[in-house]
Amino acid sequence: MSFLEAKRLAERNADPGKKFDVEDRDDLAKLLRAGAALEHSLALEYLYAGYTVKRPGLDEMTSREDEAMRRWRGTLFLVARQEMEHLGIVNNLLNAIGERPDFERDPFPQDRTVTPEGLPLELRRLDKDSLGVFIQWERPGWKAQERLPPNLKRHLLVRSAHNPFPAAYTLEELYLGIRDGFEKLTREMGEDKLFVGNPAAQHVYDDPSRNMLVQAVRGIDDARSLIYQILEEGEGFSFVNEQHTTHFERFCLMAEEMKDLGSFVPSRPVVDNPTVLGTHGGTTLRGPAAQVGELFNLAYDCMVLALARGYQYRAEDLGPKGDPFRVNAMFNLGFQPLMTNAIRPLGEMLTEMPSGAGDGTFAGPPFERLTTAADLDQPRDAFYPFLRGQLQKMLDLADTLAGPEDGPCAPGVPERMKFVRENLKLMVRKYDNEMQGVPQ
Amino acid sequence: MSAKKTRPTKAEPKKGKGAKTARRTPAKAAPKGAAGASRTVPKRAPTKAPGTAPARPKPSGSALKRKVTLEWEGWFQIRTSTDPDPTDEPYGVSGFTFALPGEPLLDRVVRFASPAKDPGFNPLQPRSHSPPYGVTVRNVLVGKKPVKDHPLLGATIDLLPDEKWRPPTEEQRNNALLGDTGDDGYMFVDPFIFEIRKDDAVITCHDHLDPKRPEVTVLEATAEQLKRRGFYDMDLANVDAFMAAVNQAMAGEFTSYAGFRTKRRGLIERDVDLLRSIPQASRTPEQERGLRNLEFRLHQLMNTNTGDRPFIRLGATWSRRLTFNGKIDINKAARKNLGGHRFPFSDVTVEFWFGVFDCDTHSAYAKGTLTMYVAPI
């Protein structure tokens, strides 16, 4: 939906010099929501590809291939983390202008008639084609392209093979439209009238070891610099990044290496766009993979619910003295343990399980949402019991799949499920402890 | 491990001069000078019952029990995955620790023992340019006095597996273990069975998360039980610790971790050059794999974009303190070395920090004391 709204805004603009002409706060929020949906979708796309990469102990590889696959997985996860960082930045921008933060996106595969540049947003295993699409997503804008060295420039040539759809707007045009919108509204309304959000709702994160930096937005200068950060980290907007760490360059390097490895196939034969719900196309998972896929969806959905509620920073969620205990509990649940000790292990496990199609393919994580905006927006007394209920469903299903403590897992379910069950129990115990300590 | 800064827990008192006194003071005694402290009452002369024998002079406290402190330290190995990899990641992808091709999987086991000891169980997996492993007793104090020729000098310190042969393992689960925020860096080690061994002399001290149910693991323990085993203080820039550890490993030439990092890089570059000087066609598969592994380590060391990840915790230490709550075994030879048996019902306490993580070699340093009271024979 957010891409469609951005496309309509692009079509509305008559000025040939730029793609978007933001007229009011509502227009700006629409573009920011499109940005949030894009960053969220790209993060999942890269994570999915990373989960499908061949792993030692599971797939036969030479030491050279083994070492390259580890690096590629690391690269895909790193870029995915930075897309999450960008999602955090966009939500800080939304919060800063008093708009609701946004974690919504369309289901995979997404409608290419509305996606930026008409590029595909779908869950695909890592191969030459999907990497080609990643490069297109992260490529510098037209001006910067002219300055690209030949070894990088040649990776742009595959564009036509992947993009039969007309480009409504590019990723760069979207963010430049957002930047121009901030500047225009600041000029017209004044900084104090535009930046009316609660400063305490800004979620700040700085961890160089994870390559992540999310800063607070307090005014137009912060907004400008954070939009620049998104463009710089992704595509190397100015092309002054001398450390060659842009997503575009990382993916180009991977493509070069892929070529050097010849006929080596870097990923397991994992299906495209796996689904448990089966409501938006894709490949329906069957058998044990469907159950693990369901558990994955529950974990992913709880994570999104927790982060979205935390970013909202609602007054009713604060303690009597304004203490953000509940907000912190949401972030403590969503960020680390669920992402690292449930979502990733489950995602990797699925790529080891037959998809159930009977054609030798393996399953993958479906990344399907199970709850709606109405669930998220429930008042405090309803939301927290609802979230706890979702966590309990997740625990119960993990318990069934992991089997008895000293016995085997459910048929067809990898042993790693026992580790996931342990982690989920710990996370829910931690969550319960934190929520018990919250002053009413 | 991660870069997130956390506050120390309140579970244990802060390290400081008053801390130990406070712990040793009976709970009801008011501190000197504090409000409510009892007035000084002049002591009466003891009344002697008629017809009783003259009282024997009481032996002094030091003759009854003697405080023995073993000061120990050394490098050990811990091959663990690091955030944001999940705890059970066996190879390492997104963190800053990796099991390279040909190396065993990352297993989170804490290996204190020197390579010479018990190679069949819990063996170390040294990489090239690892520091010298082995945690040993460096000083012995009786009372406050160092004993230069004490028989326990040089004794090895080890962490033992439990009865089910579970090795001492680091557990953190990416901050999912504790019920409050800021549990980063706890890195619980369980089981925790501390052994001091020299020749025939063996002292073994057991600690349980739940002394009433010794089978309880970190997964079942309560937050309070976990915090007791966790750290009470942390220092992310502990220069003294870095100097103590690193200069011991590399001949005292460093004042900052940047120098250590540069030196390690130079050593690996030299090894890479040596292997590259062999024509590719003549290299054995082991040499080829070794070259790739060294190149990977070099890449990590050169990659300053990611916050010096292999050495990111070189300056960090986490302090722990606990009084063993399980069985204390001191064999005959150890009793002889100690000059007596453990004073009945007295505490045996271990206090130490570990940290100075050299993630390039999966190494870390530990330094601390073990204190007990001995009743002289």
JSON list of C-alpha atoms in Angstrom, two decimals, chain A residues 5-198:
[
{"chain": "A", "resi": 5, "resn": "GLU", "atom": "CA", "xyz": [0.83, 5.87, -2.35]},
{"chain": "A", "resi": 6, "resn": "ALA", "atom": "CA", "xyz": [4.39, 6.90, -3.18]},
{"chain": "A", "resi": 7, "resn": "LYS", "atom": "CA", "xyz": [3.80, 6.01, -6.83]},
{"chain": "A", "resi": 8, "resn": "ARG", "atom": "CA", "xyz": [0.68, 8.18, -6.88]},
{"chain": "A", "resi": 9, "resn": "LEU", "atom": "CA", "xyz": [2.68, 11.04, -5.43]},
{"chain": "A", "resi": 10, "resn": "ALA", "atom": "CA", "xyz": [5.32, 10.56, -8.13]},
{"chain": "A", "resi": 11, "resn": "GLU", "atom": "CA", "xyz": [2.62, 10.60, -10.83]},
{"chain": "A", "resi": 12, "resn": "ARG", "atom": "CA", "xyz": [1.01, 13.71, -9.33]},
{"chain": "A", "resi": 13, "resn": "ASN", "atom": "CA", "xyz": [4.15, 15.79, -9.62]},
{"chain": "A", "resi": 14, "resn": "ALA", "atom": "CA", "xyz": [4.38, 17.93, -12.74]},
{"chain": "A", "resi": 15, "resn": "ASP", "atom": "CA", "xyz": [7.87, 19.26, -12.12]},
{"chain": "A", "resi": 16, "resn": "PRO", "atom": "CA", "xyz": [10.19, 17.37, -14.50]},
{"chain": "A", "resi": 17, "resn": "GLY", "atom": "CA", "xyz": [13.23, 18.42, -12.44]},
{"chain": "A", "resi": 18, "resn": "LYS", "atom": "CA", "xyz": [12.39, 16.15, -9.53]},
{"chain": "A", "resi": 19, "resn": "LYS", "atom": "CA", "xyz": [10.27, 13.11, -8.87]},
{"chain": "A", "resi": 20, "resn": "PHE", "atom": "CA", "xyz": [8.34, 14.19, -5.77]},
{"chain": "A", "resi": 21, "resn": "ASP", "atom": "CA", "xyz": [6.91, 17.49, -4.65]},
{"chain": "A", "resi": 22, "resn": "VAL", "atom": "CA", "xyz": [5.89, 17.17, -1.02]},
{"chain": "A", "resi": 23, "resn": "GLU", "atom": "CA", "xyz": [3.04, 19.54, -0.21]},
{"chain": "A", "resi": 24, "resn": "ASP", "atom": "CA", "xyz": [2.34, 18.75, 3.42]},
{"chain": "A", "resi": 25, "resn": "ARG", "atom": "CA", "xyz": [3.17, 16.54, 6.40]},
{"chain": "A", "resi": 26, "resn": "ASP", "atom": "CA", "xyz": [0.86, 13.84, 5.07]},
{"chain": "A", "resi": 27, "resn": "ASP", "atom": "CA", "xyz": [2.83, 13.61, 1.81]},
{"chain": "A", "resi": 28, "resn": "LEU", "atom": "CA", "xyz": [6.08, 13.42, 3.74]},
{"chain": "A", "resi": 29, "resn": "ALA", "atom": "CA", "xyz": [4.71, 10.65, 5.96]},
{"chain": "A", "resi": 30, "resn": "LYS", "atom": "CA", "xyz": [3.60, 8.68, 2.87]},
{"chain": "A", "resi": 31, "resn": "LEU", "atom": "CA", "xyz": [7.10, 8.80, 1.43]},
{"chain": "A", "resi": 32, "resn": "LEU", "atom": "CA", "xyz": [8.62, 7.82, 4.78]},
{"chain": "A", "resi": 33, "resn": "ARG", "atom": "CA", "xyz": [6.23, 4.87, 5.01]},
{"chain": "A", "resi": 34, "resn": "ALA", "atom": "CA", "xyz": [7.32, 3.75, 1.54]},
{"chain": "A", "resi": 35, "resn": "GLY", "atom": "CA", "xyz": [10.91, 4.01, 2.79]},
{"chain": "A", "resi": 36, "resn": "ALA", "atom": "CA", "xyz": [10.10, 1.95, 5.88]},
{"chain": "A", "resi": 37, "resn": "ALA", "atom": "CA", "xyz": [8.36, -0.75, 3.81]},
{"chain": "A", "resi": 38, "resn": "LEU", "atom": "CA", "xyz": [11.33, -0.85, 1.44]},
{"chain": "A", "resi": 39, "resn": "GLU", "atom": "CA", "xyz": [13.97, -1.15, 4.17]},
{"chain": "A", "resi": 40, "resn": "HIS", "atom": "CA", "xyz": [11.94, -3.80, 5.98]},
{"chain": "A", "resi": 41, "resn": "SER", "atom": "CA", "xyz": [11.42, -5.81, 2.77]},
{"chain": "A", "resi": 42, "resn": "LEU", "atom": "CA", "xyz": [15.07, -5.57, 1.70]},
{"chain": "A", "resi": 43, "resn": "ALA", "atom": "CA", "xyz": [16.27, -6.68, 5.14]},
{"chain": "A", "resi": 44, "resn": "LEU", "atom": "CA", "xyz": [14.15, -9.83, 4.87]},
{"chain": "A", "resi": 45, "resn": "GLU", "atom": "CA", "xyz": [15.17, -10.45, 1.26]},
{"chain": "A", "resi": 46, "resn": "TYR", "atom": "CA", "xyz": [18.86, -10.38, 2.21]},
{"chain": "A", "resi": 47, "resn": "LEU", "atom": "CA", "xyz": [18.33, -12.45, 5.34]},
{"chain": "A", "resi": 48, "resn": "TYR", "atom": "CA", "xyz": [16.49, -15.06, 3.30]},
{"chain": "A", "resi": 49, "resn": "ALA", "atom": "CA", "xyz": [19.30, -15.28, 0.77]},
{"chain": "A", "resi": 50, "resn": "GLY", "atom": "CA", "xyz": [21.80, -15.55, 3.64]},
{"chain": "A", "resi": 51, "resn": "TYR", "atom": "CA", "xyz": [19.91, -18.47, 5.20]},
{"chain": "A", "resi": 52, "resn": "THR", "atom": "CA", "xyz": [20.04, -20.37, 1.91]},
{"chain": "A", "resi": 53, "resn": "VAL", "atom": "CA", "xyz": [23.83, -20.13, 1.49]},
{"chain": "A", "resi": 54, "resn": "LYS", "atom": "CA", "xyz": [25.60, -23.47, 1.74]},
{"chain": "A", "resi": 55, "resn": "ARG", "atom": "CA", "xyz": [27.09, -24.29, 5.13]},
{"chain": "A", "resi": 56, "resn": "PRO", "atom": "CA", "xyz": [30.01, -26.49, 6.14]},
{"chain": "A", "resi": 57, "resn": "GLY", "atom": "CA", "xyz": [28.92, -29.71, 7.77]},
{"chain": "A", "resi": 58, "resn": "LEU", "atom": "CA", "xyz": [25.75, -29.64, 5.69]},
{"chain": "A", "resi": 59, "resn": "ASP", "atom": "CA", "xyz": [27.07, -29.22, 2.16]},
{"chain": "A", "resi": 60, "resn": "GLU", "atom": "CA", "xyz": [30.17, -30.54, 0.45]},
{"chain": "A", "resi": 61, "resn": "MET", "atom": "CA", "xyz": [32.60, -27.71, -0.27]},
{"chain": "A", "resi": 62, "resn": "THR", "atom": "CA", "xyz": [36.28, -27.13, -0.82]},
{"chain": "A", "resi": 63, "resn": "SER", "atom": "CA", "xyz": [38.08, -24.97, 1.76]},
{"chain": "A", "resi": 64, "resn": "ARG", "atom": "CA", "xyz": [38.03, -22.09, -0.72]},
{"chain": "A", "resi": 65, "resn": "GLU", "atom": "CA", "xyz": [34.28, -22.38, -1.26]},
{"chain": "A", "resi": 66, "resn": "ASP", "atom": "CA", "xyz": [33.72, -22.87, 2.46]},
{"chain": "A", "resi": 67, "resn": "GLU", "atom": "CA", "xyz": [35.61, -19.69, 3.27]},
{"chain": "A", "resi": 68, "resn": "ALA", "atom": "CA", "xyz": [33.82, -17.71, 0.54]},
{"chain": "A", "resi": 69, "resn": "MET", "atom": "CA", "xyz": [30.39, -18.91, 1.70]},
{"chain": "A", "resi": 70, "resn": "ARG", "atom": "CA", "xyz": [31.08, -17.85, 5.28]},
{"chain": "A", "resi": 71, "resn": "ARG", "atom": "CA", "xyz": [32.05, -14.39, 4.04]},
{"chain": "A", "resi": 72, "resn": "TRP", "atom": "CA", "xyz": [28.99, -14.12, 1.81]},
{"chain": "A", "resi": 73, "resn": "ARG", "atom": "CA", "xyz": [26.67, -15.12, 4.63]},
{"chain": "A", "resi": 74, "resn": "GLY", "atom": "CA", "xyz": [28.40, -12.55, 6.80]},
{"chain": "A", "resi": 75, "resn": "THR", "atom": "CA", "xyz": [27.97, -9.92, 4.08]},
{"chain": "A", "resi": 76, "resn": "LEU", "atom": "CA", "xyz": [24.28, -10.67, 3.53]},
{"chain": "A", "resi": 77, "resn": "PHE", "atom": "CA", "xyz": [23.57, -10.59, 7.28]},
{"chain": "A", "resi": 78, "resn": "LEU", "atom": "CA", "xyz": [25.57, -7.39, 7.68]},
{"chain": "A", "resi": 79, "resn": "VAL", "atom": "CA", "xyz": [23.70, -5.64, 4.86]},
{"chain": "A", "resi": 80, "resn": "ALA", "atom": "CA", "xyz": [20.41, -6.94, 6.30]},
{"chain": "A", "resi": 81, "resn": "ARG", "atom": "CA", "xyz": [21.34, -5.47, 9.70]},
{"chain": "A", "resi": 82, "resn": "GLN", "atom": "CA", "xyz": [22.04, -2.14, 8.06]},
{"chain": "A", "resi": 83, "resn": "GLU", "atom": "CA", "xyz": [18.64, -2.25, 6.33]},
{"chain": "A", "resi": 84, "resn": "MET", "atom": "CA", "xyz": [17.17, -2.79, 9.82]},
{"chain": "A", "resi": 85, "resn": "GLU", "atom": "CA", "xyz": [19.21, 0.21, 10.93]},
{"chain": "A", "resi": 86, "resn": "HIS", "atom": "CA", "xyz": [17.69, 2.20, 8.05]},
{"chain": "A", "resi": 87, "resn": "LEU", "atom": "CA", "xyz": [14.22, 1.03, 9.10]},
{"chain": "A", "resi": 88, "resn": "GLY", "atom": "CA", "xyz": [15.02, 2.35, 12.58]},
{"chain": "A", "resi": 89, "resn": "ILE", "atom": "CA", "xyz": [16.17, 5.68, 11.12]},
{"chain": "A", "resi": 90, "resn": "VAL", "atom": "CA", "xyz": [13.01, 6.05, 9.01]},
{"chain": "A", "resi": 91, "resn": "ASN", "atom": "CA", "xyz": [10.88, 5.33, 12.07]},
{"chain": "A", "resi": 92, "resn": "ASN", "atom": "CA", "xyz": [12.81, 7.94, 14.05]},
{"chain": "A", "resi": 93, "resn": "LEU", "atom": "CA", "xyz": [12.05, 10.37, 11.21]},
{"chain": "A", "resi": 94, "resn": "LEU", "atom": "CA", "xyz": [8.35, 9.48, 11.39]},
{"chain": "A", "resi": 95, "resn": "ASN", "atom": "CA", "xyz": [8.35, 9.83, 15.18]},
{"chain": "A", "resi": 96, "resn": "ALA", "atom": "CA", "xyz": [10.14, 13.17, 14.89]},
{"chain": "A", "resi": 97, "resn": "ILE", "atom": "CA", "xyz": [7.30, 14.73, 12.90]},
{"chain": "A", "resi": 98, "resn": "GLY", "atom": "CA", "xyz": [4.67, 13.24, 15.18]},
{"chain": "A", "resi": 99, "resn": "GLU", "atom": "CA", "xyz": [3.66, 10.47, 12.77]},
{"chain": "A", "resi": 100, "resn": "ARG", "atom": "CA", "xyz": [3.13, 6.87, 13.69]},
{"chain": "A", "resi": 101, "resn": "PRO", "atom": "CA", "xyz": [6.18, 4.61, 13.15]},
{"chain": "A", "resi": 102, "resn": "ASP", "atom": "CA", "xyz": [5.62, 1.94, 10.56]},
{"chain": "A", "resi": 103, "resn": "PHE", "atom": "CA", "xyz": [6.56, -1.74, 10.35]},
{"chain": "A", "resi": 104, "resn": "GLU", "atom": "CA", "xyz": [4.01, -2.71, 7.71]},
{"chain": "A", "resi": 105, "resn": "ARG", "atom": "CA", "xyz": [4.91, -4.10, 4.30]},
{"chain": "A", "resi": 106, "resn": "ASP", "atom": "CA", "xyz": [3.21, -6.10, 1.58]},
{"chain": "A", "resi": 107, "resn": "PRO", "atom": "CA", "xyz": [3.52, -9.91, 1.63]},
{"chain": "A", "resi": 108, "resn": "PHE", "atom": "CA", "xyz": [6.10, -11.59, -0.61]},
{"chain": "A", "resi": 109, "resn": "PRO", "atom": "CA", "xyz": [6.23, -11.69, -3.61]},
{"chain": "A", "resi": 110, "resn": "GLN", "atom": "CA", "xyz": [5.36, -8.01, -3.84]},
{"chain": "A", "resi": 111, "resn": "ASP", "atom": "CA", "xyz": [3.57, -6.35, -6.74]},
{"chain": "A", "resi": 112, "resn": "ARG", "atom": "CA", "xyz": [6.24, -5.09, -9.14]},
{"chain": "A", "resi": 113, "resn": "THR", "atom": "CA", "xyz": [3.93, -2.55, -10.71]},
{"chain": "A", "resi": 114, "resn": "VAL", "atom": "CA", "xyz": [4.29, -0.43, -7.58]},
{"chain": "A", "resi": 115, "resn": "THR", "atom": "CA", "xyz": [7.71, -1.28, -6.12]},
{"chain": "A", "resi": 116, "resn": "PRO", "atom": "CA", "xyz": [10.39, 1.40, -6.55]},
{"chain": "A", "resi": 117, "resn": "GLU", "atom": "CA", "xyz": [11.96, 1.04, -10.00]},
{"chain": "A", "resi": 118, "resn": "GLY", "atom": "CA", "xyz": [9.69, -1.93, -10.61]},
{"chain": "A", "resi": 119, "resn": "LEU", "atom": "CA", "xyz": [12.34, -4.17, -9.09]},
{"chain": "A", "resi": 120, "resn": "PRO", "atom": "CA", "xyz": [11.29, -7.48, -7.54]},
{"chain": "A", "resi": 121, "resn": "LEU", "atom": "CA", "xyz": [10.86, -7.75, -3.79]},
{"chain": "A", "resi": 122, "resn": "GLU", "atom": "CA", "xyz": [10.69, -11.46, -3.11]},
{"chain": "A", "resi": 123, "resn": "LEU", "atom": "CA", "xyz": [12.28, -14.22, -1.08]},
{"chain": "A", "resi": 124, "resn": "ARG", "atom": "CA", "xyz": [14.78, -16.04, -3.27]},
{"chain": "A", "resi": 125, "resn": "ARG", "atom": "CA", "xyz": [17.81, -18.20, -2.69]},
{"chain": "A", "resi": 126, "resn": "LEU", "atom": "CA", "xyz": [21.21, -16.71, -3.40]},
{"chain": "A", "resi": 127, "resn": "ASP", "atom": "CA", "xyz": [22.28, -17.20, -7.00]},
{"chain": "A", "resi": 128, "resn": "LYS", "atom": "CA", "xyz": [23.53, -15.12, -9.90]},
{"chain": "A", "resi": 129, "resn": "ASP", "atom": "CA", "xyz": [20.07, -13.77, -10.68]},
{"chain": "A", "resi": 130, "resn": "SER", "atom": "CA", "xyz": [19.05, -12.80, -7.17]},
{"chain": "A", "resi": 131, "resn": "LEU", "atom": "CA", "xyz": [22.45, -11.21, -6.58]},
{"chain": "A", "resi": 132, "resn": "GLY", "atom": "CA", "xyz": [21.93, -9.24, -9.81]},
{"chain": "A", "resi": 133, "resn": "VAL", "atom": "CA", "xyz": [18.67, -7.89, -8.36]},
{"chain": "A", "resi": 134, "resn": "PHE", "atom": "CA", "xyz": [20.38, -6.98, -5.07]},
{"chain": "A", "resi": 135, "resn": "ILE", "atom": "CA", "xyz": [22.98, -5.02, -7.04]},
{"chain": "A", "resi": 136, "resn": "GLN", "atom": "CA", "xyz": [20.22, -3.14, -8.85]},
{"chain": "A", "resi": 137, "resn": "TRP", "atom": "CA", "xyz": [18.55, -2.26, -5.57]},
{"chain": "A", "resi": 138, "resn": "GLU", "atom": "CA", "xyz": [21.75, -0.87, -4.15]},
{"chain": "A", "resi": 139, "resn": "ARG", "atom": "CA", "xyz": [23.23, 0.77, -7.23]},
{"chain": "A", "resi": 140, "resn": "PRO", "atom": "CA", "xyz": [24.19, 4.44, -7.09]},
{"chain": "A", "resi": 141, "resn": "GLY", "atom": "CA", "xyz": [21.99, 7.08, -8.71]},
{"chain": "A", "resi": 142, "resn": "TRP", "atom": "CA", "xyz": [22.53, 8.14, -12.28]},
{"chain": "A", "resi": 143, "resn": "LYS", "atom": "CA", "xyz": [24.98, 10.95, -11.51]},
{"chain": "A", "resi": 144, "resn": "ALA", "atom": "CA", "xyz": [27.18, 8.81, -9.29]},
{"chain": "A", "resi": 145, "resn": "GLN", "atom": "CA", "xyz": [27.08, 6.00, -11.84]},
{"chain": "A", "resi": 146, "resn": "GLU", "atom": "CA", "xyz": [29.05, 8.14, -14.27]},
{"chain": "A", "resi": 147, "resn": "ARG", "atom": "CA", "xyz": [31.91, 8.17, -11.78]},
{"chain": "A", "resi": 148, "resn": "LEU", "atom": "CA", "xyz": [31.94, 4.42, -11.21]},
{"chain": "A", "resi": 149, "resn": "PRO", "atom": "CA", "xyz": [35.13, 2.54, -12.10]},
{"chain": "A", "resi": 150, "resn": "PRO", "atom": "CA", "xyz": [34.71, 0.07, -14.99]},
{"chain": "A", "resi": 151, "resn": "ASN", "atom": "CA", "xyz": [34.83, -3.04, -12.78]},
{"chain": "A", "resi": 152, "resn": "LEU", "atom": "CA", "xyz": [31.75, -1.81, -10.90]},
{"chain": "A", "resi": 153, "resn": "LYS", "atom": "CA", "xyz": [30.03, -0.21, -13.88]},
{"chain": "A", "resi": 154, "resn": "ARG", "atom": "CA", "xyz": [29.70, -3.50, -15.71]},
{"chain": "A", "resi": 155, "resn": "HIS", "atom": "CA", "xyz": [27.45, -4.85, -12.95]},
{"chain": "A", "resi": 156, "resn": "LEU", "atom": "CA", "xyz": [24.84, -2.28, -13.94]},
{"chain": "A", "resi": 157, "resn": "LEU", "atom": "CA", "xyz": [24.47, -3.73, -17.42]},
{"chain": "A", "resi": 158, "resn": "VAL", "atom": "CA", "xyz": [22.29, -6.63, -16.29]},
{"chain": "A", "resi": 159, "resn": "ARG", "atom": "CA", "xyz": [19.53, -4.23, -15.32]},
{"chain": "A", "resi": 160, "resn": "SER", "atom": "CA", "xyz": [17.35, -4.76, -18.37]},
{"chain": "A", "resi": 161, "resn": "ALA", "atom": "CA", "xyz": [17.26, -8.51, -17.77]},
{"chain": "A", "resi": 162, "resn": "HIS", "atom": "CA", "xyz": [15.57, -8.02, -14.42]},
{"chain": "A", "resi": 163, "resn": "ASN", "atom": "CA", "xyz": [13.37, -5.03, -14.90]},
{"chain": "A", "resi": 164, "resn": "PRO", "atom": "CA", "xyz": [10.64, -5.21, -17.50]},
{"chain": "A", "resi": 165, "resn": "PHE", "atom": "CA", "xyz": [8.55, -2.79, -15.45]},
{"chain": "A", "resi": 166, "resn": "PRO", "atom": "CA", "xyz": [8.64, 0.97, -15.90]},
{"chain": "A", "resi": 167, "resn": "ALA", "atom": "CA", "xyz": [10.51, 2.77, -13.15]},
{"chain": "A", "resi": 168, "resn": "ALA", "atom": "CA", "xyz": [7.99, 4.96, -11.31]},
{"chain": "A", "resi": 169, "resn": "TYR", "atom": "CA", "xyz": [10.75, 6.25, -9.09]},
{"chain": "A", "resi": 170, "resn": "THR", "atom": "CA", "xyz": [14.15, 5.09, -7.95]},
{"chain": "A", "resi": 171, "resn": "LEU", "atom": "CA", "xyz": [15.28, 4.42, -4.42]},
{"chain": "A", "resi": 172, "resn": "GLU", "atom": "CA", "xyz": [17.50, 7.49, -4.61]},
{"chain": "A", "resi": 173, "resn": "GLU", "atom": "CA", "xyz": [14.63, 9.63, -5.89]},
{"chain": "A", "resi": 174, "resn": "LEU", "atom": "CA", "xyz": [12.49, 8.43, -2.99]},
{"chain": "A", "resi": 175, "resn": "TYR", "atom": "CA", "xyz": [15.03, 9.50, -0.38]},
{"chain": "A", "resi": 176, "resn": "LEU", "atom": "CA", "xyz": [15.87, 12.75, -2.16]},
{"chain": "A", "resi": 177, "resn": "GLY", "atom": "CA", "xyz": [12.12, 13.43, -2.22]},
{"chain": "A", "resi": 178, "resn": "ILE", "atom": "CA", "xyz": [12.02, 12.84, 1.54]},
{"chain": "A", "resi": 179, "resn": "ARG", "atom": "CA", "xyz": [15.00, 15.14, 2.10]},
{"chain": "A", "resi": 180, "resn": "ASP", "atom": "CA", "xyz": [13.50, 17.87, -0.10]},
{"chain": "A", "resi": 181, "resn": "GLY", "atom": "CA", "xyz": [10.18, 17.43, 1.67]},
{"chain": "A", "resi": 182, "resn": "PHE", "atom": "CA", "xyz": [11.80, 17.95, 5.08]},
{"chain": "A", "resi": 183, "resn": "GLU", "atom": "CA", "xyz": [13.58, 21.05, 3.82]},
{"chain": "A", "resi": 184, "resn": "LYS", "atom": "CA", "xyz": [10.52, 22.52, 2.14]},
{"chain": "A", "resi": 185, "resn": "LEU", "atom": "CA", "xyz": [8.21, 21.97, 5.12]},
{"chain": "A", "resi": 186, "resn": "THR", "atom": "CA", "xyz": [10.85, 23.35, 7.49]},
{"chain": "A", "resi": 187, "resn": "ARG", "atom": "CA", "xyz": [11.02, 26.49, 5.36]},
{"chain": "A", "resi": 188, "resn": "GLU", "atom": "CA", "xyz": [7.25, 26.80, 5.14]},
{"chain": "A", "resi": 189, "resn": "MET", "atom": "CA", "xyz": [6.20, 25.75, 8.64]},
{"chain": "A", "resi": 190, "resn": "GLY", "atom": "CA", "xyz": [9.29, 26.35, 10.72]},
{"chain": "A", "resi": 191, "resn": "GLU", "atom": "CA", "xyz": [11.34, 23.65, 12.40]},
{"chain": "A", "resi": 192, "resn": "ASP", "atom": "CA", "xyz": [9.35, 23.76, 15.64]},
{"chain": "A", "resi": 193, "resn": "LYS", "atom": "CA", "xyz": [6.06, 23.16, 13.86]},
{"chain": "A", "resi": 194, "resn": "LEU", "atom": "CA", "xyz": [7.36, 20.28, 11.77]},
{"chain": "A", "resi": 195, "resn": "PHE", "atom": "CA", "xyz": [9.34, 18.42, 14.43]},
{"chain": "A", "resi": 196, "resn": "VAL", "atom": "CA", "xyz": [6.52, 18.01, 16.94]},
{"chain": "A", "resi": 197, "resn": "GLY", "atom": "CA", "xyz": [7.19, 14.39, 17.97]},
{"chain": "A", "resi": 198, "resn": "ASN", "atom": "CA", "xyz": [8.12, 13.33, 21.48]}
]
